[in-house]
XYZ file of C-alpha atoms in Angstrom:
752
model
C -36.882 47.759 23.833
C -40.183 45.997 24.638
C -41.413 44.959 28.060
C -38.889 44.832 30.875
C -37.474 41.366 31.435
C -36.266 40.169 34.812
C -34.091 37.237 35.876
C -35.373 34.421 38.057
C -32.618 32.368 39.654
C -33.559 28.671 39.714
C -32.068 25.958 41.908
C -32.616 22.245 41.404
C -31.790 21.957 37.688
C -29.558 18.909 37.249
C -28.889 18.986 33.509
C -29.672 20.925 30.365
C -32.790 18.851 29.707
C -34.206 20.433 32.908
C -33.658 23.899 31.444
C -35.131 22.902 28.079
C -38.128 21.315 29.790
C -38.818 24.458 31.880
C -38.525 26.659 28.809
C -40.868 24.428 26.797
C -43.428 24.267 29.631
C -43.423 28.060 29.934
C -43.838 28.407 26.182
C -46.760 25.961 26.168
C -48.444 28.193 28.748
C -47.898 31.345 26.682
C -44.822 32.653 28.503
C -41.869 33.432 26.273
C -38.530 33.425 28.031
C -35.229 31.622 27.979
C -33.689 29.373 30.605
C -29.938 28.977 30.903
C -28.671 25.868 32.671
C -25.114 27.171 33.059
C -26.228 30.341 34.881
C -29.288 28.760 36.578
C -31.361 31.699 35.355
C -34.697 32.217 33.586
C -35.405 35.559 31.903
C -39.103 36.410 31.599
C -41.340 39.445 31.187
C -41.902 41.358 34.414
C -45.691 41.101 34.065
C -45.409 37.278 33.981
C -43.166 36.958 37.051
C -45.766 35.571 39.485
C -47.198 33.106 36.969
C -43.707 31.975 35.964
C -42.667 31.387 39.575
C -45.756 29.227 40.186
C -45.114 27.102 37.084
C -41.419 26.533 37.891
C -42.132 25.682 41.548
C -44.950 23.376 40.416
C -42.420 21.482 38.307
C -40.390 20.676 41.437
C -37.745 23.396 41.198
C -37.079 26.321 43.525
C -37.034 29.992 42.537
C -34.729 32.070 44.729
C -36.430 34.986 46.520
C -33.690 37.596 46.144
C -34.942 38.978 42.805
C -37.618 41.517 43.622
C -40.363 42.846 41.380
C -39.557 45.969 39.446
C -35.765 45.590 39.582
C -34.041 46.585 36.375
C -31.006 44.431 36.997
C -30.444 40.818 37.985
C -29.633 39.971 41.557
C -26.097 38.749 41.068
C -25.814 37.593 44.680
C -28.736 35.188 44.125
C -27.059 33.651 41.089
C -23.744 33.296 42.900
C -25.492 31.903 45.985
C -27.036 29.127 43.887
C -23.604 28.296 42.493
C -21.999 28.234 45.975
C -24.857 26.197 47.461
C -24.673 23.745 44.585
C -20.924 23.265 45.040
C -21.294 22.815 48.824
C -24.162 20.363 48.347
C -22.290 18.121 45.938
C -19.097 18.360 48.009
C -20.873 16.965 51.084
C -22.552 14.248 48.962
C -19.224 13.395 47.342
C -17.421 13.060 50.696
C -20.193 10.799 52.035
C -20.029 8.618 48.920
C -16.208 8.512 49.079
C -16.164 7.325 52.714
C -18.240 4.251 51.824
C -17.102 3.706 48.221
C -13.521 2.933 49.275
C -14.432 0.042 51.660
C -16.990 -1.158 49.087
C -14.175 -1.354 46.544
C -11.981 -3.199 49.049
C -14.649 -5.779 49.914
C -15.764 -6.382 46.324
C -12.391 -6.316 44.546
C -9.807 -6.936 47.295
C -9.656 -10.681 46.855
C -8.942 -10.304 43.132
C -5.713 -8.385 43.848
C -4.641 -10.466 46.839
C -5.702 -8.144 49.649
C -6.530 -9.791 53.007
C -10.276 -10.199 53.702
C -12.186 -11.788 56.593
C -13.567 -15.285 56.067
C -17.000 -14.585 54.498
C -19.267 -16.654 52.310
C -20.231 -15.203 48.943
C -23.694 -14.295 50.262
C -22.193 -12.714 53.407
C -19.833 -10.698 51.239
C -22.850 -9.502 49.245
C -24.611 -8.407 52.444
C -21.538 -6.394 53.506
C -21.438 -4.765 50.046
C -25.132 -3.869 50.392
C -24.504 -2.231 53.780
C -21.726 -0.083 52.289
C -23.961 0.747 49.317
C -26.868 2.095 51.385
C -25.118 5.383 52.434
C -24.022 5.904 48.806
C -27.635 5.439 47.691
C -28.561 8.090 50.262
C -25.860 10.431 48.908
C -27.383 10.055 45.442
C -31.038 10.004 46.544
C -31.938 13.131 44.565
C -31.190 11.314 41.314
C -33.874 8.762 42.198
C -36.390 11.312 43.552
C -36.190 13.703 40.612
C -35.549 10.960 38.078
C -38.669 8.912 38.816
C -40.795 12.019 39.419
C -39.953 13.310 35.949
C -40.420 9.854 34.454
C -43.953 9.618 35.893
C -44.736 13.096 34.528
C -43.695 11.961 31.058
C -40.683 14.270 30.856
C -37.636 12.132 31.714
C -34.256 13.797 32.163
C -30.687 12.776 32.951
C -31.696 11.898 36.514
C -34.224 9.472 35.061
C -31.502 7.627 33.177
C -29.397 7.334 36.338
C -32.394 6.290 38.443
C -33.539 3.588 36.004
C -30.045 2.192 35.496
C -29.053 2.164 39.175
C -32.443 0.780 40.290
C -32.376 -2.016 37.722
C -28.888 -3.080 38.795
C -29.778 -2.869 42.505
C -33.025 -4.850 42.110
C -31.224 -7.517 40.088
C -28.603 -7.809 42.822
C -31.206 -7.998 45.600
C -33.163 -10.666 43.742
C -30.013 -12.757 43.361
C -30.007 -13.251 47.140
C -33.210 -15.271 46.915
C -33.759 -16.785 43.473
C -31.769 -18.749 40.949
C -31.883 -19.215 37.213
C -35.039 -19.022 35.130
C -36.938 -16.810 37.563
C -40.032 -15.653 35.630
C -38.669 -14.515 32.280
C -35.199 -13.670 33.548
C -32.059 -15.702 33.867
C -30.947 -14.550 37.326
C -27.750 -16.036 38.678
C -27.852 -16.565 42.430
C -25.152 -14.671 44.297
C -24.312 -12.423 41.320
C -24.178 -8.881 42.688
C -24.031 -5.446 41.050
C -23.643 -3.535 44.343
C -20.109 -2.285 43.671
C -21.147 -1.225 40.158
C -24.088 0.793 41.509
C -21.918 2.281 44.273
C -19.172 3.428 41.953
C -21.640 4.528 39.321
C -23.227 6.950 41.823
C -19.826 7.898 43.259
C -18.450 8.922 39.864
C -21.607 10.800 38.918
C -21.632 12.713 42.226
C -17.920 13.470 41.784
C -18.619 14.724 38.276
C -21.463 16.930 39.535
C -19.207 18.367 42.239
C -16.398 19.172 39.794
C -18.917 20.572 37.321
C -20.468 22.831 39.995
C -17.031 24.132 40.970
C -16.126 24.785 37.334
C -19.408 26.607 36.673
C -18.709 28.733 39.743
C -15.362 29.720 38.227
C -17.048 30.646 34.957
C -19.180 33.125 36.954
C -16.029 34.840 38.201
C -16.544 37.907 35.981
C -19.653 38.951 37.905
C -18.033 38.070 41.240
C -15.032 40.288 40.475
C -17.286 43.156 39.392
C -19.204 42.862 42.664
C -15.952 43.040 44.606
C -14.962 46.293 42.860
C -17.655 48.339 44.578
C -17.154 50.270 47.815
C -18.859 48.956 50.943
C -19.195 52.295 52.779
C -19.429 55.988 51.989
C -18.532 59.091 53.990
C -21.265 61.704 53.669
C -21.870 65.134 55.190
C -25.070 65.485 57.210
C -25.833 68.405 59.520
C -22.265 69.608 59.071
C -20.753 66.322 60.254
C -18.990 63.570 58.325
C -20.517 60.148 58.959
C -19.891 56.701 57.465
C -22.899 54.822 56.139
C -23.383 51.578 54.138
C -23.240 52.117 50.391
C -26.894 51.027 50.092
C -28.014 54.049 52.148
C -26.459 56.720 49.921
C -29.124 58.844 48.218
C -29.097 61.032 45.124
C -28.061 64.537 46.184
C -25.943 63.429 49.148
C -22.698 65.334 49.743
C -20.011 62.571 49.635
C -16.425 62.979 50.842
C -13.583 60.892 49.374
C -10.112 60.779 50.914
C -6.814 59.547 49.422
C -6.754 55.797 48.787
C -10.532 55.396 49.129
C -12.910 54.095 46.494
C -15.445 56.489 45.038
C -18.684 54.991 46.409
C -21.238 56.108 43.767
C -21.419 58.213 40.596
C -21.476 61.976 40.949
C -20.059 65.435 40.153
C -17.128 67.011 42.035
C -18.112 70.009 44.190
C -14.913 70.934 46.023
C -11.281 69.845 46.027
C -9.217 68.133 43.355
C -7.419 64.845 42.950
C -6.262 62.139 40.565
C -8.583 59.169 40.155
C -7.660 55.726 38.824
C -10.459 54.901 36.336
C -8.835 51.777 34.859
C -11.849 49.632 35.845
C -13.951 51.734 33.458
C -11.588 52.852 30.690
C -8.624 50.485 30.983
C -6.407 53.562 31.153
C -3.721 53.144 33.819
C -2.853 56.851 34.095
C -4.968 58.542 36.820
C -7.360 61.232 35.585
C -7.309 64.727 37.108
C -10.608 65.659 38.755
C -11.673 69.233 39.508
C -14.985 70.878 40.460
C -17.586 70.120 37.787
C -15.938 66.869 36.650
C -17.803 63.553 36.792
C -16.613 60.698 38.997
C -17.627 57.055 38.734
C -18.366 54.647 41.575
C -15.731 51.938 42.305
C -12.883 54.014 40.833
C -9.976 54.712 43.227
C -8.983 58.137 44.540
C -5.194 58.354 44.466
C -3.859 61.520 46.076
C -6.025 64.502 47.041
C -9.340 64.768 48.870
C -12.544 65.987 47.297
C -16.275 66.041 47.830
C -18.961 65.388 45.253
C -22.714 65.379 44.822
C -24.178 61.908 44.285
C -26.066 61.781 40.974
C -26.528 58.014 40.505
C -26.900 55.335 43.170
C -27.844 51.648 43.234
C -28.807 50.241 39.827
C -28.153 53.603 38.137
C -24.390 53.556 38.631
C -22.006 52.678 35.830
C -20.707 49.634 37.746
C -24.218 48.215 38.191
C -24.981 48.820 34.522
C -21.833 46.938 33.546
C -22.792 44.069 35.872
C -26.265 43.971 34.282
C -24.709 43.984 30.819
C -22.404 41.056 31.657
C -25.141 39.093 33.468
C -27.574 39.581 30.564
C -24.919 38.334 28.166
C -24.092 35.265 30.240
C -27.760 34.355 30.642
C -28.495 34.654 26.929
C -28.335 31.979 24.264
C -26.383 31.882 21.047
C -28.205 30.642 17.919
C -25.840 27.653 17.772
C -27.236 26.469 21.127
C -30.631 25.751 19.568
C -29.171 22.571 18.108
C -28.068 21.320 21.541
C -31.434 22.282 23.088
C -33.351 20.395 20.404
C -31.171 17.316 20.880
C -31.580 17.506 24.686
C -35.361 17.628 24.362
C -35.543 14.288 22.531
C -32.318 12.752 23.730
C -33.390 11.168 27.031
C -36.508 9.398 25.654
C -34.368 8.166 22.766
C -31.745 6.790 25.174
C -34.393 4.973 27.232
C -35.736 3.454 24.014
C -32.221 2.358 22.931
C -31.592 0.821 26.387
C -34.855 -1.180 26.195
C -33.995 -2.390 22.691
C -30.496 -3.348 23.908
C -31.942 -5.373 26.790
C -34.461 -7.169 24.592
C -32.014 -7.885 21.769
C -29.417 -9.519 24.050
C -32.103 -11.509 25.873
C -33.561 -12.527 22.529
C -30.138 -13.717 21.393
C -30.027 -16.010 24.415
C -27.502 -14.149 26.554
C -27.702 -14.155 30.343
C -29.890 -11.566 32.030
C -26.885 -10.036 33.823
C -25.182 -9.561 30.441
C -28.206 -7.897 28.833
C -28.771 -5.785 31.925
C -25.125 -4.659 31.972
C -25.416 -3.435 28.391
C -28.766 -1.712 29.001
C -27.611 0.018 32.192
C -24.387 1.136 30.491
C -26.432 2.727 27.686
C -28.583 4.581 30.214
C -25.594 5.865 32.127
C -23.120 6.782 29.418
C -25.578 9.104 27.650
C -24.795 12.696 28.565
C -27.120 15.560 27.618
C -25.377 17.600 30.330
C -22.273 17.947 28.159
C -24.444 19.124 25.254
C -26.180 21.635 27.477
C -22.958 23.048 28.906
C -21.053 23.259 25.616
C -22.357 26.667 24.552
C -23.316 28.624 27.698
C -20.072 27.990 29.572
C -18.054 29.278 26.601
C -20.321 32.330 26.338
C -19.955 33.019 30.070
C -16.172 32.944 29.889
C -16.060 34.835 26.570
C -18.252 37.698 27.744
C -16.363 37.800 31.046
C -13.057 38.130 29.189
C -14.534 40.916 27.081
C -15.699 42.786 30.187
C -12.200 42.599 31.690
C -10.840 44.245 28.560
C -13.501 46.955 28.461
C -15.570 45.266 25.736
C -19.143 44.681 26.871
C -20.938 42.104 24.718
C -24.704 41.849 24.996
C -25.393 38.147 24.709
C -24.468 35.011 22.872
C -26.022 36.063 19.574
C -23.773 39.136 19.367
C -20.740 37.058 20.308
C -21.553 34.521 17.597
C -22.375 37.089 14.901
C -19.347 39.354 15.368
C -16.896 36.932 13.771
C -19.131 36.685 10.662
C -19.197 40.452 10.019
C -17.841 41.299 6.567
C -18.897 44.965 6.307
C -18.118 47.632 8.911
C -19.798 51.037 8.776
C -18.145 53.855 10.713
C -19.888 57.022 11.747
C -17.374 59.857 11.290
C -17.824 62.420 14.033
C -17.096 61.133 17.511
C -16.210 57.657 16.244
C -13.328 57.878 13.783
C -12.683 61.435 14.949
C -12.491 62.869 18.446
C -15.771 64.737 18.000
C -14.150 67.945 19.203
C -12.938 70.476 16.576
C -9.452 71.914 16.925
C -7.689 74.863 15.303
C -5.476 73.392 12.597
C -4.430 76.378 10.483
C -4.025 80.160 10.920
C -3.155 82.214 7.839
C -2.535 85.988 8.052
C -1.864 88.906 5.757
C -0.014 91.380 7.980
C -0.947 90.572 11.590
C 0.715 87.925 13.736
C -1.000 84.515 14.196
C -1.742 85.179 17.875
C -3.389 88.506 16.980
C -5.667 86.805 14.426
C -6.556 84.227 17.058
C -7.148 86.937 19.700
C -9.541 88.862 17.442
C -11.414 85.675 16.577
C -11.655 84.747 20.282
C -12.983 88.229 21.148
C -15.861 87.709 18.718
C -16.535 84.088 19.707
C -16.293 84.611 23.499
C -20.071 84.554 24.200
C -20.840 81.814 21.662
C -21.495 78.181 22.586
C -20.909 76.864 19.062
C -18.429 73.976 18.670
C -16.217 76.060 16.383
C -16.152 78.830 18.992
C -15.013 76.296 21.549
C -12.113 75.257 19.311
C -10.934 78.883 18.930
C -11.283 79.681 22.648
C -9.460 76.450 23.591
C -6.554 77.348 21.305
C -6.429 80.871 22.762
C -6.295 79.384 26.247
C -3.463 77.030 25.249
C -1.498 80.012 23.886
C -2.315 82.018 27.040
C -3.901 84.828 25.053
C -5.928 87.308 27.095
C -9.357 88.004 25.634
C -10.855 91.483 26.258
C -14.606 92.015 26.224
C -16.357 93.267 23.099
C -19.772 94.815 22.510
C -22.603 94.717 19.986
C -22.424 90.987 19.398
C -24.575 89.721 16.545
C -24.818 86.101 15.506
C -25.660 85.431 11.855
C -27.132 81.882 11.849
C -25.278 79.447 9.641
C -22.803 82.081 8.498
C -20.824 83.657 11.351
C -20.717 86.336 14.016
C -19.683 89.985 14.399
C -18.860 92.324 17.296
C -17.253 95.676 18.114
C -14.059 96.026 20.100
C -11.812 99.047 20.500
C -14.175 100.862 18.101
C -13.380 98.304 15.393
C -15.964 96.060 13.749
C -14.750 92.476 13.662
C -16.408 89.845 11.446
C -15.699 86.132 11.625
C -17.566 83.803 9.293
C -17.740 81.571 6.245
C -17.372 82.359 2.561
C -21.119 83.010 2.127
C -21.108 85.726 4.818
C -18.161 87.535 3.241
C -19.770 87.447 -0.208
C -22.956 88.949 1.278
C -20.910 91.623 3.085
C -19.024 92.284 -0.200
C -15.668 91.810 1.501
C -13.001 90.644 -0.941
C -11.205 87.478 0.115
C -8.152 88.220 -2.073
C -5.479 85.470 -1.822
C -7.333 83.831 1.077
C -10.025 82.620 -1.339
C -7.744 80.108 -3.032
C -5.957 79.166 0.195
C -9.318 78.628 1.894
C -10.437 76.256 -0.887
C -7.265 74.186 -0.437
C -7.967 73.849 3.300
C -11.631 72.983 2.677
C -10.564 70.239 0.278
C -8.446 68.878 3.132
C -11.552 68.643 5.301
C -11.106 71.818 7.357
C -13.883 74.280 8.122
C -12.604 77.731 7.161
C -13.522 80.936 9.027
C -12.456 84.235 7.459
C -11.610 87.242 9.658
C -12.153 90.887 8.670
C -11.548 94.113 10.605
C -13.468 97.194 9.510
C -14.350 95.565 6.205
C -10.853 94.388 5.299
C -9.768 90.741 5.179
C -6.984 90.024 7.656
C -6.700 86.262 7.677
C -8.413 82.940 8.127
C -8.601 80.126 10.643
C -8.977 76.477 9.631
C -10.794 74.282 12.130
C -11.107 70.505 11.864
C -12.053 67.487 13.894
C -8.940 65.321 14.225
C -8.781 61.563 13.898
C -8.490 59.532 17.056
C -4.929 58.388 17.707
C -5.687 54.703 17.058
C -8.053 55.205 14.099
C -5.567 54.844 11.182
C -4.011 51.643 12.554
C -7.400 50.128 13.407
C -8.829 50.758 9.942
C -5.635 49.445 8.344
C -5.910 46.159 10.276
C -9.596 45.803 9.376
C -8.654 46.252 5.716
C -6.054 43.491 6.107
C -8.698 41.234 7.668
C -10.709 41.603 4.472
C -13.482 43.751 5.939
C -15.315 46.138 3.634
C -15.176 49.587 5.292
C -17.882 52.230 4.768
C -17.799 55.816 6.069
C -21.085 57.533 6.828
C -21.591 61.085 8.115
C -24.027 63.927 8.451
C -21.172 66.289 7.519
C -20.637 67.695 4.030
C -19.179 65.582 1.257
C -15.901 67.466 1.003
C -15.024 67.013 4.679
C -16.173 63.397 4.693
C -14.178 62.616 1.565
C -11.030 64.164 3.061
C -11.260 61.859 6.090
C -11.994 58.845 3.853
C -8.919 59.491 1.700
C -6.683 59.590 4.783
C -7.971 56.153 5.793
C -8.171 54.585 2.316
C -11.959 54.203 2.607
C -13.572 54.088 -0.824
C -17.294 53.972 -0.058
C -18.686 57.062 1.666
C -22.109 58.557 2.353
C -22.152 62.242 3.337
C -24.897 64.597 4.518
C -26.940 61.666 5.838
C -29.653 62.140 8.484
C -30.030 59.548 11.307
C -32.907 57.727 9.609
C -30.938 57.730 6.357
C -28.091 55.868 8.052
C -30.460 53.012 8.905
C -31.602 52.863 5.271
C -27.987 52.546 4.107
C -27.427 49.673 6.556
C -30.562 47.973 5.262
C -29.427 48.404 1.658
C -26.094 46.716 2.378
C -27.868 43.874 4.188
C -30.073 43.290 1.140
C -26.862 42.855 -0.844
C -26.055 39.901 1.410
C -23.638 41.688 3.731
C -23.333 41.000 7.458
C -23.082 44.546 8.775
C -21.588 46.048 11.917
C -22.459 49.698 12.558
C -20.086 51.653 14.780
C -21.315 54.933 16.273
C -21.855 56.928 19.441
C -25.146 55.277 20.370
C -27.292 58.427 20.249
C -27.616 60.000 16.781
C -26.748 56.641 15.281
C -29.372 54.679 17.226
C -31.565 53.767 14.193
C -28.558 52.441 12.280
C -27.217 50.598 15.335
C -30.569 48.882 15.757
C -30.816 47.953 12.067
C -27.296 46.514 11.824
C -26.513 42.851 12.473
C -24.164 44.134 15.184
C -24.406 47.614 16.689
C -21.150 48.736 18.312
C -21.214 51.764 20.595
C -17.991 53.679 21.163
C -18.367 55.073 24.667
C -16.290 56.618 27.414
C -17.161 55.739 30.980
C -20.236 57.521 32.290
C -21.361 58.651 28.838
C -21.628 55.167 27.365
C -25.032 54.471 25.843
C -25.583 51.018 27.352
C -28.857 50.309 25.624
C -27.909 51.474 22.140
C -25.814 48.584 20.859
C -25.007 44.924 21.245
C -21.345 45.659 21.896
C -20.039 48.608 23.914
C -16.399 49.698 23.807
C -15.879 51.306 27.198
C -12.776 53.104 25.978
C -12.583 55.213 22.832
C -10.076 52.863 21.229
C -11.162 51.426 17.890
C -8.562 48.658 18.168
C -11.000 46.976 20.538
C -13.116 46.215 17.464
C -10.341 43.911 16.250
C -10.206 42.300 19.694
C -14.001 41.807 19.661
C -13.707 40.017 16.296
C -10.870 37.823 17.609
C -12.726 37.043 20.845
C -15.867 36.136 18.889
C -13.943 33.783 16.597
C -12.106 32.226 19.555
C -15.329 31.663 21.517
C -17.043 30.063 18.515
C -14.030 27.797 18.053
C -14.390 26.627 21.670
C -18.154 26.134 21.323
C -17.674 24.012 18.221
C -14.988 21.972 19.990
C -17.344 21.407 22.928
C -20.280 20.426 20.724
C -18.105 18.124 18.625
C -16.838 16.225 21.655
C -20.278 16.108 23.265
C -21.872 14.692 20.108
C -18.929 12.436 19.296
C -18.915 11.100 22.841
C -22.530 10.016 22.583
C -22.296 8.741 19.017
C -19.381 6.485 19.983
C -20.229 5.815 23.631
C -23.808 4.589 23.228
C -23.015 1.850 20.646
C -20.023 0.723 22.734
C -22.172 0.599 25.876
C -24.889 -1.341 24.020
C -22.313 -4.042 23.219
C -22.308 -3.544 19.452
C -18.602 -4.459 19.333
C -18.869 -7.368 21.796
C -19.149 -9.951 19.019
C -15.710 -8.933 17.640
C -13.884 -7.820 20.794
C -15.523 -9.804 23.594
C -15.503 -6.637 25.703
C -18.562 -5.181 27.440
C -18.550 -1.783 29.121
C -18.944 -1.804 32.903
C -21.758 0.593 34.021
C -19.453 2.105 36.679
C -16.922 2.983 33.993
C -19.766 4.377 31.891
C -20.791 6.526 34.870
C -17.264 7.840 35.278
C -17.039 8.633 31.572
C -20.417 10.405 31.655
C -19.418 12.502 34.662
C -16.070 13.547 33.289
C -17.417 14.371 29.833
C -19.349 17.262 31.400
C -16.320 18.320 33.401
C -14.133 18.237 30.280
C -16.542 20.517 28.402
C -16.558 23.076 31.213
C -12.782 22.813 31.620
C -12.293 23.426 27.904
C -14.381 26.581 28.252
C -12.350 27.719 31.266
C -9.156 27.319 29.233
C -10.437 30.274 27.212
C -8.867 32.454 29.887
C -5.621 31.877 28.004
C -6.970 34.067 25.193
C -4.628 36.907 24.277
C -5.652 39.564 21.749
C -3.235 40.414 18.943
C -3.106 44.010 20.237
C -2.218 43.690 23.907
C -0.486 46.797 25.253
C -3.730 48.562 26.141
C -4.923 45.651 28.287
C -1.978 45.369 30.665
C -3.516 47.712 33.307
C -6.650 45.592 33.396
C -4.728 42.620 34.748
C -4.269 44.565 37.978
C -7.937 45.540 38.018
């Protein structure tokens, strides 16, 4: 997995060019990390934390202190705090600007629409406008501070564009108090003021920032909701007494008591009592799960009826809830490959806009137009440009997409996985534990003269002390049929072949065909019947008593309930399905035939699975490997997308790029649909962001003035710039309307 990476939550970034600049500066100093503007987070190697903090702070930004060295997970409260602080900050600035923008509008435009105004000369009216403008300039002071600071450092950003444009218009207006035409090289008209333009320019930009901050806060709702799921207190037993303590003080090994209606505070194993626990936040399953001594419980799940006590086994960052939060936060802070285009554009965009604005100014002056006209065009160019929209196009969609996945029990590790999933054309399934339940069951009992239950009882007598999976299947079936199992003696396991024991002075043998051939026990009619069952994928165990064949038991791993339908839909979607297994060819082929899978690989070791994935990739396939995350780890790592089928506490979080929290293969179809839907939204966002600039900049520069006689007002340009960012974020938030084609399994999650 490489060196541990930690998140640093950054405040003070005003647009995506800030994030790109920080990332580039870190890279120039030998620190490889990624900075996400939408989540206000930088991910860097733990060993570089101190150096990274110093560089970011030296650039004029602030690194929040909540993330502590050595933490394996991000401090979600720090990230959310930045979002809340940002929204509060821009709200107060917006209200201040609004209070003075309205009278500024009245004074500057009231006469044009017939509103009553006091008797003021034109110059006096300009002075009043200036007085109303000053508080608005204060509300937007950070644009000037950061804008000029970055300009001096040679790394201009969006603030620089605002600062240059607003300052130029303000200085022009101030100079028009004192000078007339032909001042130096400029044609300044005395008494011609831009104050209302500057005021409303800043007002609209601050409004846009406020709406953008609120929208970004909503896109972080997935993490917020996960945080709210956890319990705040726990009841533990100490010195024989039950006491309530904060959840942070619970330690591994503590004896925790949970009463009806309470949340399970941390992960653990039931010691005493029994109950039903609602685990829908983990599995999506609405039916409460029975819990008895020895069963695992997961923190943040809800105890429904009975009381029980359990031993805490995982606390803090080790709990399933915290791991899910880390998974979601990692995904939201990551970048999709498609974002590289926007980052590259952002890096060169601002200098290019400044250059275009200067050319615009000089061209109109050179053509003999008034200075105010040329300045209007130049300022409009500076203001209408919007790298913020480009920077928000991808990460906001990824944040909402991964949040939606988490709500449905589909954990997606990052933007790259989300982008790649919809391109997958080949899906490899591991057999055992993925397509099948991973737990053998008795499927067939054939007998010669004894009853079925007697054959099963004899087999259970022999298998009673064994821990083999096949023994478990026989003992489980005996338990279901309520068959009593007496104790036998002289047990002898024959590795790879079977087992024998003595009961009631009879020698009982249970084993495979090879064992019976070695023991020279004739299989009679069971030989042919056994071959039929083996061809169907069952493992056959023959039973003999005192050297005579009495019957056979067929054991097989059954398909998961949703497997046939899921594979059928994937076939319809045009996906090439491959079955891979460490089991024998006959069993693997039997499963493949049931599911209409034509390409199979049987008897494959873990490293061999990775080689098969690699072979398919060399053929030009985009491969998704679906397995249990343990034996399949090499193949999961090799695949373009590794999908881990997990179940609650046993999910292998680090093994794949996508984790299905519930053992329902239909979620694979939902993951494909969600990936395609998210990419559609990203492309929409990028299209509008690029199209906006491609159209807006020429219009602002006055390219169409010669034909239309219309020149864009900088205040209108500011409003358009502000709302372009808001529209991109809003489009991403509309993703919450996404509904998967298979929906019945997700209904319980709406309540969660």
